[in-house]
Amino acid sequence: MTTAAVATKRKRSERMLDGIERAGNKVPHPVIMFLYLIAFVALLSAILAAFDVKVTEDVAIPVNKAELARVQDALGGSVVPYDTVSGQILEVPDVIIEEQTFEVQSLLSVDGLRFVFSSFVNNFAGFAVVAVTFIAMAGVGVSEKAGMMAALIRKLVKVAPPKLIAFFIIMVGVLSSVASDAGYLILIPLAAAAFVTLNRHPLAGLAAAFAGVACVFAVNVLITPVDSMLTEITNEAIGPTGKHLEITANLYFGIASSIVMALVAVFVTQRIVEPRLGKWDPSLGDPSYQAADASVDDEAALAEARGLKFAFRALLVMIVLVLLMTIPSGAPLRDAATGDLIGNTPFMASLIFIISLLFLVCGIAYGKGAKTINGSGDVINAVTATFAGLSGLIFMLLMISQFIAFFNYTNLPRVAAVEMAHLLERAGLGALPLLIGLILVIVLLDIIIPGVVPKWAIFAPVFIPIFVRLGVAPQTVLAAYRVGDSPMNPVTPLMVYLPFIVTVAQRYDKKAGLGTIISLMVPYVVAILGAWLLLFTGWWLLDIPLGPGSPVGF
């Protein structure tokens, strides 16, 4: 292919992305857009309910072990589950498979309207993203106002090879799924600021971090809470007679996927996103977010060095405290029953708070050392200013929480998922084409059901038995599900952190909107999905174990 042809092709793809950006930025304000979506869902649910649309499926239902334990304690520990046929005591599973029928429920019916009006406050109060955002941003806000974030970025840029910054940011984004939502709220703003310091376009840094956090969310080089939940659902779908999976069943595939997809994201950042964005014009953004780019004089450099020394000491103290609360037997952050540290444990549930506390304490220590914080009033003002900057985001989250609650009430997501699963089941394809078909169905369903666990709770009881009959091991089906779950995350309208990402982008380009973010992320979605399909296919054909004692087939 000639250079001219390559240039023409590149310009054509850039024009397409520019068109996506223009169209996306013409979409009404997210608050208005979700009002329109609520109206559409209400009308569609009324039509489908009138035609009595419903589906029946096997569903993985979590068992409330805490409630069972409470009842046992209340009765003196005398109540135990047992098999009425054999009379033997049974172990209580984490989830059970139960056949359920789901009908489309109309939002315009009497019951539907009652739900709309009576649940409005609870929908928002129960929307965990709001609390997570405030808690995470409290610590980050203090660090940012104290100047620690800018100092850390300057230090990072000074010691890290510039060509590896993008890979470093993306890989940290992949690892951040261990801490659930921390990557969205902390890493993405940091990545944009780091690119400013390197005289690179901040939106490219934002996009790279967003790709690492969202597009590769379902895998990691470490064991995460998501792994434990997916494994439990898979084991329940396998049933008592099959061989159950260990939590490491996809470990090798997860490690390889994390590294390969991070490299793909680096390629997209450097070869597609940055050339399209061009050179950043600082006048387009908020001047207060150009501070990390400024050089510092000798006196300021000494204050900064002193602040970082204080912050490092505070970090060591915090690490010791966390170790004391996690390492000893019976430590507060270990599971009270099993003693586990990783999995569904207090430690994993505390990570967001621990990370925010680290930023808060280190930020205060930095401020004391650098003389940018003189008292508690400065700390409170920093948190208050940070929360004030989130006001527009909170209003958008109010409407998003209502849409998600109303959408789920209608049962439309579940009906659509089950019908697509049945369509795939009836296709009569071979094992590998059916696995690829499963991946593509999951990709489409991620638009309306973005959660990694809810989709698997729907699909595992349907597809695990089908693939077992085809000679495909459950761990392979789970690996295929992971491939399909993540790539679409950054562009689904139900991505709850999308408004926050837009807010960060507007720091550097006041005209940035939803279309800007989607046009930035489309190349990542396409490239990562394509590369992941190739990796999965090659893994299948080469019959490489997915994890320790976890082959592709039986």
XYZ file of C-alpha atoms in Angstrom:
554
model
C 0.000 0.000 0.000
C 1.417 3.410 -0.940
C 2.006 6.238 1.525
C -0.730 8.249 -0.183
C -3.182 5.396 0.214
C -2.319 5.066 3.901
C -2.753 8.818 4.364
C -6.109 8.732 2.566
C -7.270 5.799 4.696
C -6.184 7.559 7.874
C -7.950 10.756 6.874
C -11.086 8.804 6.063
C -11.063 7.140 9.496
C -10.396 10.472 11.171
C -13.314 12.029 9.298
C -15.531 9.214 10.532
C -14.437 9.793 14.133
C -14.925 13.542 13.704
C -18.453 12.818 12.520
C -19.090 10.660 15.591
C -17.807 13.478 17.789
C -19.980 16.128 16.128
C -23.068 13.915 16.277
C -22.393 12.956 19.897
C -21.841 16.548 20.974
C -25.195 17.513 19.425
C -26.930 15.053 21.727
C -28.872 16.996 24.373
C -27.447 17.492 27.839
C -27.159 14.080 29.562
C -29.949 15.017 31.969
C -32.315 15.700 29.051
C -31.058 12.629 27.169
C -31.914 10.341 30.075
C -35.334 11.957 30.403
C -35.931 11.044 26.738
C -34.669 7.506 27.393
C -37.019 7.132 30.367
C -39.944 8.231 28.178
C -38.916 5.747 25.458
C -38.589 2.877 27.962
C -42.002 3.723 29.443
C -43.649 3.638 26.010
C -41.855 0.453 24.901
C -42.649 -1.338 28.157
C -46.327 -0.435 27.816
C -46.468 -1.844 24.265
C -44.653 -5.103 25.095
C -46.647 -5.590 28.295
C -49.859 -5.232 26.285
C -48.683 -8.176 24.151
C -47.829 -10.186 27.321
C -44.142 -10.591 26.418
C -42.289 -12.774 28.944
C -39.421 -15.250 29.244
C -38.632 -18.203 31.508
C -35.065 -19.045 32.468
C -32.818 -20.554 35.107
C -31.279 -17.810 37.259
C -28.368 -17.860 39.708
C -29.742 -16.496 42.998
C -27.284 -15.443 45.763
C -27.916 -17.132 49.133
C -28.160 -14.778 52.109
C -25.739 -16.643 54.362
C -25.603 -13.762 56.834
C -29.334 -14.060 57.455
C -29.039 -17.835 57.878
C -26.237 -17.340 60.388
C -28.347 -14.789 62.276
C -31.242 -17.254 62.503
C -28.890 -20.017 63.662
C -27.456 -17.792 66.382
C -30.937 -16.703 67.479
C -31.961 -20.369 67.862
C -28.784 -21.415 69.619
C -27.135 -22.872 66.525
C -29.621 -25.723 66.333
C -30.834 -25.078 62.774
C -28.804 -26.732 59.994
C -29.792 -27.507 56.385
C -30.082 -31.205 55.545
C -31.212 -33.448 52.687
C -34.725 -34.787 53.466
C -34.000 -37.945 51.444
C -30.567 -38.949 52.762
C -30.825 -37.130 56.073
C -27.286 -35.784 55.651
C -26.290 -32.229 56.562
C -25.732 -30.048 53.490
C -23.249 -27.254 52.888
C -25.073 -24.017 52.067
C -24.025 -22.842 48.575
C -23.227 -19.217 47.733
C -25.813 -19.223 44.931
C -28.652 -21.500 43.848
C -30.190 -22.071 40.420
C -33.894 -21.327 40.274
C -36.334 -21.248 37.349
C -38.109 -17.916 37.101
C -40.519 -16.257 34.677
C -40.022 -12.588 33.846
C -42.791 -10.537 32.294
C -42.317 -7.112 30.755
C -43.828 -4.685 33.251
C -45.283 -1.421 32.018
C -44.092 1.804 33.595
C -47.414 3.374 32.514
C -49.581 0.888 34.424
C -50.957 1.624 37.884
C -48.187 -0.428 39.511
C -45.573 1.119 37.238
C -46.572 4.697 38.022
C -46.710 3.809 41.711
C -43.120 2.540 41.424
C -41.961 5.679 39.575
C -43.251 8.038 42.254
C -42.574 5.948 45.374
C -39.033 4.823 44.453
C -37.579 8.132 43.204
C -35.785 9.022 46.440
C -34.674 5.458 47.173
C -33.324 5.033 43.623
C -30.902 7.878 44.193
C -30.170 7.040 47.831
C -29.255 3.477 46.842
C -27.090 4.515 43.879
C -23.677 3.560 45.263
C -21.743 5.538 42.642
C -22.670 8.807 44.377
C -21.184 7.768 47.725
C -18.128 6.214 46.080
C -17.491 9.432 44.133
C -17.650 11.665 47.208
C -15.489 9.362 49.344
C -12.820 8.872 46.684
C -12.694 12.540 45.693
C -12.398 13.798 49.286
C -8.866 12.466 49.673
C -7.874 13.244 46.096
C -9.215 16.788 46.437
C -7.017 17.520 49.456
C -3.955 16.102 47.672
C -4.715 18.152 44.575
C -5.304 21.420 46.416
C -2.160 20.893 48.496
C -0.122 20.524 45.306
C 0.901 16.913 45.881
C -0.699 15.640 42.685
C 1.186 18.114 40.490
C 4.422 17.327 42.348
C 3.936 13.574 41.895
C 3.244 14.015 38.195
C 6.392 16.100 37.736
C 8.365 13.434 39.610
C 6.848 10.636 37.532
C 7.593 12.396 34.264
C 11.147 13.070 35.396
C 12.017 9.460 36.267
C 9.901 7.464 33.792
C 10.904 7.078 30.131
C 8.435 9.199 28.094
C 7.771 6.359 25.648
C 6.611 4.105 28.506
C 4.285 6.586 30.210
C 1.264 5.489 28.165
C 1.875 1.788 28.878
C 2.434 2.521 32.561
C -0.853 4.464 32.809
C -2.855 1.846 30.917
C -1.408 -1.043 32.923
C -2.210 0.733 36.197
C -5.725 1.178 34.812
C -5.983 -2.566 34.190
C -4.741 -3.318 37.718
C -7.167 -0.784 39.222
C -10.100 -3.198 38.865
C -8.804 -4.726 42.117
C -10.043 -1.529 43.798
C -13.317 -1.441 41.871
C -14.055 2.198 40.919
C -10.837 3.869 42.074
C -9.359 3.862 38.558
C -12.199 5.942 37.132
C -12.084 8.594 39.845
C -8.345 8.828 40.509
C -6.258 7.493 37.624
C -8.086 9.153 34.712
C -7.660 12.753 35.974
C -4.030 11.967 36.866
C -3.335 10.574 33.390
C -4.684 13.706 31.700
C -2.510 15.921 33.928
C 0.556 13.733 33.285
C 0.146 14.157 29.528
C -0.020 17.939 30.013
C 3.346 17.810 31.772
C 4.793 15.861 28.834
C 3.446 18.448 26.366
C 1.101 15.799 24.985
C -2.626 16.191 24.537
C -4.368 15.645 27.908
C -7.390 14.031 26.255
C -5.067 11.336 24.898
C -3.930 10.581 28.447
C -7.534 10.558 29.599
C -8.522 8.152 26.813
C -5.568 5.837 27.490
C -6.413 5.583 31.183
C -10.123 5.144 30.447
C -9.286 2.291 28.070
C -7.116 0.585 30.678
C -9.728 0.900 33.411
C -12.874 0.092 31.401
C -11.993 -1.894 28.251
C -10.076 -4.597 30.126
C -12.083 -4.587 33.367
C -13.000 -8.303 33.441
C -9.389 -9.550 33.591
C -6.357 -8.740 35.702
C -2.918 -10.079 36.532
C -4.159 -10.423 40.117
C -7.108 -12.201 41.717
C -9.952 -9.708 42.205
C -13.365 -9.742 43.924
C -14.976 -10.079 40.494
C -13.148 -13.397 40.012
C -14.678 -14.857 43.162
C -18.212 -13.797 42.183
C -17.931 -15.093 38.614
C -16.448 -18.381 39.826
C -19.251 -18.963 42.340
C -21.939 -18.319 39.722
C -20.156 -20.651 37.278
C -19.899 -23.424 39.858
C -23.574 -23.205 40.673
C -24.394 -23.424 36.950
C -22.177 -26.524 36.703
C -24.237 -28.203 39.411
C -23.295 -30.646 42.174
C -22.254 -33.462 39.816
C -19.722 -31.497 37.759
C -16.146 -30.509 38.567
C -16.156 -27.085 40.171
C -13.723 -24.330 39.194
C -11.080 -22.724 41.362
C -10.843 -18.951 41.526
C -7.624 -19.202 39.442
C -9.371 -21.000 36.539
C -8.735 -18.084 34.125
C -5.536 -16.763 35.718
C -3.113 -17.477 32.824
C -5.577 -16.139 30.263
C -6.242 -13.086 32.433
C -2.550 -12.246 32.771
C -1.906 -12.634 29.035
C -5.046 -10.655 28.161
C -4.100 -7.820 30.520
C -0.646 -7.375 29.006
C -1.654 -7.844 25.358
C -4.666 -5.527 25.601
C -2.540 -2.904 27.360
C -0.079 -3.019 24.437
C -2.971 -2.732 21.962
C -4.253 0.309 23.869
C -0.779 1.896 23.731
C -0.732 1.386 19.952
C -4.159 2.996 19.582
C -3.123 5.933 21.782
C 0.088 6.683 19.918
C -0.921 5.809 16.343
C -4.591 6.826 16.187
C -5.754 9.022 19.084
C -2.795 11.393 19.441
C -2.334 12.052 15.685
C -6.050 12.825 15.418
C -6.044 15.191 18.401
C -2.919 17.044 17.307
C -1.227 19.624 19.536
C -3.181 20.777 22.555
C -4.141 24.447 22.807
C -4.156 25.361 26.526
C -6.449 28.330 25.864
C -9.291 25.894 25.198
C -9.380 24.704 28.797
C -9.480 25.896 32.386
C -6.202 27.712 33.276
C -6.199 26.188 36.770
C -5.563 22.728 35.275
C -2.367 23.774 33.510
C -0.384 24.025 36.747
C 1.358 20.678 36.357
C 2.910 21.990 33.159
C 4.581 24.957 34.866
C 8.213 24.901 35.900
C 9.095 25.687 39.525
C 11.836 27.948 40.907
C 14.511 26.795 43.349
C 12.589 27.815 46.478
C 9.403 26.120 45.268
C 11.421 23.039 44.285
C 12.830 22.786 47.816
C 9.337 23.154 49.308
C 8.046 20.516 46.910
C 10.858 18.112 47.822
C 10.175 18.666 51.518
C 6.452 18.094 50.952
C 7.083 14.825 49.090
C 9.390 13.669 51.913
C 6.638 14.314 54.459
C 4.089 12.580 52.218
C 6.348 9.532 51.838
C 6.727 9.234 55.607
C 2.960 9.498 56.024
C 2.545 6.796 53.367
C 4.862 4.444 55.264
C 2.893 4.993 58.475
C -0.387 4.304 56.668
C 1.023 1.137 55.083
C 2.097 -0.134 58.511
C -1.401 0.567 59.888
C -3.048 -1.247 56.972
C -0.690 -4.209 57.429
C -1.562 -4.372 61.126
C -5.248 -4.501 60.187
C -4.790 -7.203 57.543
C -1.805 -9.485 58.182
C -2.288 -10.918 61.713
C -4.706 -13.790 62.229
C -8.059 -12.383 63.299
C -7.204 -8.912 61.970
C -10.204 -6.565 61.539
C -10.065 -6.548 57.739
C -9.947 -10.340 57.371
C -13.099 -12.358 56.843
C -14.453 -13.166 60.290
C -15.502 -16.705 59.344
C -12.768 -17.906 56.965
C -9.873 -15.588 57.753
C -9.478 -14.845 54.037
C -7.943 -11.543 52.930
C -8.749 -11.713 49.195
C -12.218 -12.278 47.768
C -15.482 -11.126 49.288
C -13.784 -9.814 52.429
C -13.780 -6.641 54.561
C -10.363 -5.720 53.138
C -11.577 -5.783 49.531
C -14.753 -3.912 50.523
C -12.595 -1.254 52.235
C -10.210 -0.532 49.359
C -11.959 2.633 48.137
C -11.946 4.099 51.652
C -8.349 3.001 52.290
C -7.143 4.585 49.041
C -9.025 7.820 49.768
C -7.570 7.861 53.291
C -4.057 7.395 51.876
C -4.505 10.389 49.571
C -6.021 12.446 52.408
C -3.268 11.740 54.950
C -0.452 12.033 52.406
C -1.985 15.231 51.007
C -2.122 16.792 54.481
C 1.453 15.680 55.184
C 2.603 17.130 51.863
C 0.820 20.387 52.594
C 2.505 20.644 56.003
C 5.923 20.000 54.510
C 5.459 22.317 51.515
C 3.657 24.957 53.628
C 0.585 24.842 51.374
C -1.695 23.714 54.233
C -1.604 25.744 57.430
C -4.483 24.262 59.391
C -7.683 22.248 59.453
C -9.530 25.080 57.725
C -7.420 24.579 54.578
C -8.226 20.851 54.571
C -11.956 21.477 54.966
C -11.893 24.156 52.263
C -10.128 21.760 49.880
C -12.768 19.063 50.399
C -15.581 21.621 50.104
C -14.188 23.029 46.854
C -13.810 19.511 45.440
C -17.399 18.610 46.322
C -18.650 21.898 44.851
C -17.025 20.999 41.542
C -19.041 17.766 41.467
C -22.457 19.456 41.627
C -23.225 19.116 37.905
C -22.110 15.492 37.953
C -24.384 14.688 40.904
C -27.396 16.110 39.061
C -26.605 13.864 36.090
C -26.216 10.862 38.394
C -29.648 11.617 39.828
C -31.222 11.087 36.402
C -29.024 8.099 35.563
C -30.053 6.366 38.784
C -33.729 6.847 37.877
C -33.262 5.512 34.351
C -31.433 2.392 35.538
C -34.052 1.694 38.214
C -36.995 2.213 35.828
C -35.313 0.182 33.071
C -34.673 -2.722 35.432
C -38.244 -2.553 36.769
C -39.650 -3.194 33.297
C -37.554 -6.410 32.948
C -36.608 -5.289 29.416
C -32.851 -5.966 29.909
C -33.478 -9.500 31.156
C -36.004 -10.306 28.425
C -33.599 -9.063 25.747
C -30.700 -11.065 27.238
C -32.660 -14.318 27.446
C -34.048 -13.979 23.906
C -30.561 -13.356 22.489
C -29.230 -16.338 24.443
C -31.962 -18.582 23.030
C -31.289 -17.270 19.515
C -27.617 -18.183 19.889
C -28.533 -21.593 21.294
C -30.752 -22.364 18.291
C -28.054 -21.344 15.788
C -26.627 -24.899 15.746
C -23.010 -23.779 15.344
C -19.838 -25.635 16.296
C -18.024 -25.018 19.570
C -15.615 -22.255 18.462
C -18.159 -20.319 16.303
C -20.654 -20.603 19.149
C -18.075 -19.247 21.617
C -17.366 -16.314 19.295
C -21.116 -15.821 18.916
C -21.412 -15.756 22.713
C -18.701 -13.078 22.874
C -20.492 -10.898 20.315
C -23.856 -11.283 22.073
C -22.248 -10.227 25.365
C -20.708 -7.223 23.587
C -24.154 -6.107 22.394
C -25.824 -6.741 25.745
C -23.159 -4.694 27.522
C -24.904 -1.630 26.082
C -27.960 -2.232 28.267
C -26.490 -4.407 31.083
C -22.978 -3.067 31.739
C -22.401 -4.920 35.026
C -20.007 -7.885 34.750
C -21.789 -9.975 37.416
C -25.487 -9.419 36.485
C -24.959 -10.564 32.871
C -23.140 -13.711 33.971
C -25.916 -14.527 36.443
C -28.268 -14.562 33.429
C -26.017 -16.379 30.957
C -24.150 -18.937 33.063
C -27.179 -21.191 33.771
C -28.123 -21.074 30.071
C -24.775 -21.563 28.358
C -22.660 -23.631 30.739
C -24.784 -26.793 30.149
C -24.912 -26.172 26.377
C -21.134 -25.895 26.041
C -20.497 -28.820 28.389
C -22.545 -30.990 26.013
C -20.316 -29.731 23.180
C -17.179 -30.761 25.097
C -16.223 -27.184 26.065
C -15.056 -26.771 29.660
C -16.867 -24.206 31.863
C -13.643 -22.266 32.407
C -13.442 -21.710 28.639
C -16.998 -20.372 28.543
C -16.101 -18.046 31.425
C -13.005 -16.845 29.554
C -15.149 -16.113 26.477
C -17.558 -14.166 28.655
C -14.706 -12.035 30.014
C -13.667 -11.175 26.439
C -17.153 -9.948 25.550
C -17.900 -8.117 28.784
C -15.388 -5.264 28.842
C -14.533 -3.675 25.457
C -17.861 -1.809 25.112
C -17.767 -0.357 28.633
C -16.460 3.120 27.682
C -19.165 3.806 25.072
C -22.317 2.397 26.655
C -24.738 5.157 27.753
C -25.216 3.280 31.039
C -21.544 3.713 31.988
C -22.202 5.567 35.248
C -18.810 7.313 35.243
C -19.176 8.697 31.718
C -20.478 12.073 32.984
C -17.458 12.294 35.299
C -15.107 11.570 32.371
C -16.786 14.357 30.379
C -16.295 16.703 33.339
C -12.571 15.880 33.439
C -12.267 16.402 29.667
C -13.862 19.852 29.982
C -10.976 20.929 32.204
C -8.815 20.858 29.065
C -11.409 21.599 26.379
C -14.490 23.489 27.524
C -16.375 22.368 24.393
C -15.782 18.661 25.060
C -18.952 16.612 25.342
C -20.263 13.097 25.193
C -19.391 12.848 21.496
C -15.797 13.841 22.229
C -15.355 10.956 24.655
C -17.123 8.390 22.468
C -15.095 9.355 19.376
C -11.900 9.007 21.431
C -12.888 5.577 22.733
C -14.291 3.946 19.568
C -10.791 3.073 18.224
C -9.956 1.380 21.539
C -13.228 -0.582 21.502
C -12.671 -1.844 17.953
C -8.960 -2.619 18.357
C -9.234 -4.307 21.765
C -12.264 -6.380 20.782
C -10.569 -7.501 17.559
C -7.261 -8.318 19.263
C -9.023 -10.127 22.098
C -11.035 -12.271 19.684
C -7.801 -13.236 17.937
C -6.100 -13.999 21.262
C -9.026 -16.136 22.416
C -9.200 -18.000 19.096
C -5.458 -18.676 19.144
C -5.665 -19.820 22.768
C -8.441 -22.258 21.806
C -6.662 -23.596 18.731
C -3.345 -24.044 20.567
C -5.134 -25.661 23.530
C -3.258 -23.560 26.088
C -4.356 -24.007 29.736
C -6.459 -21.068 30.949
C -5.157 -21.383 34.497
C -3.530 -23.867 36.897
C -5.166 -27.252 36.228
C -7.654 -25.517 33.937
C -7.468 -26.801 30.318
C -9.519 -25.440 27.430
C -11.415 -28.728 27.121
C -12.177 -31.593 29.460
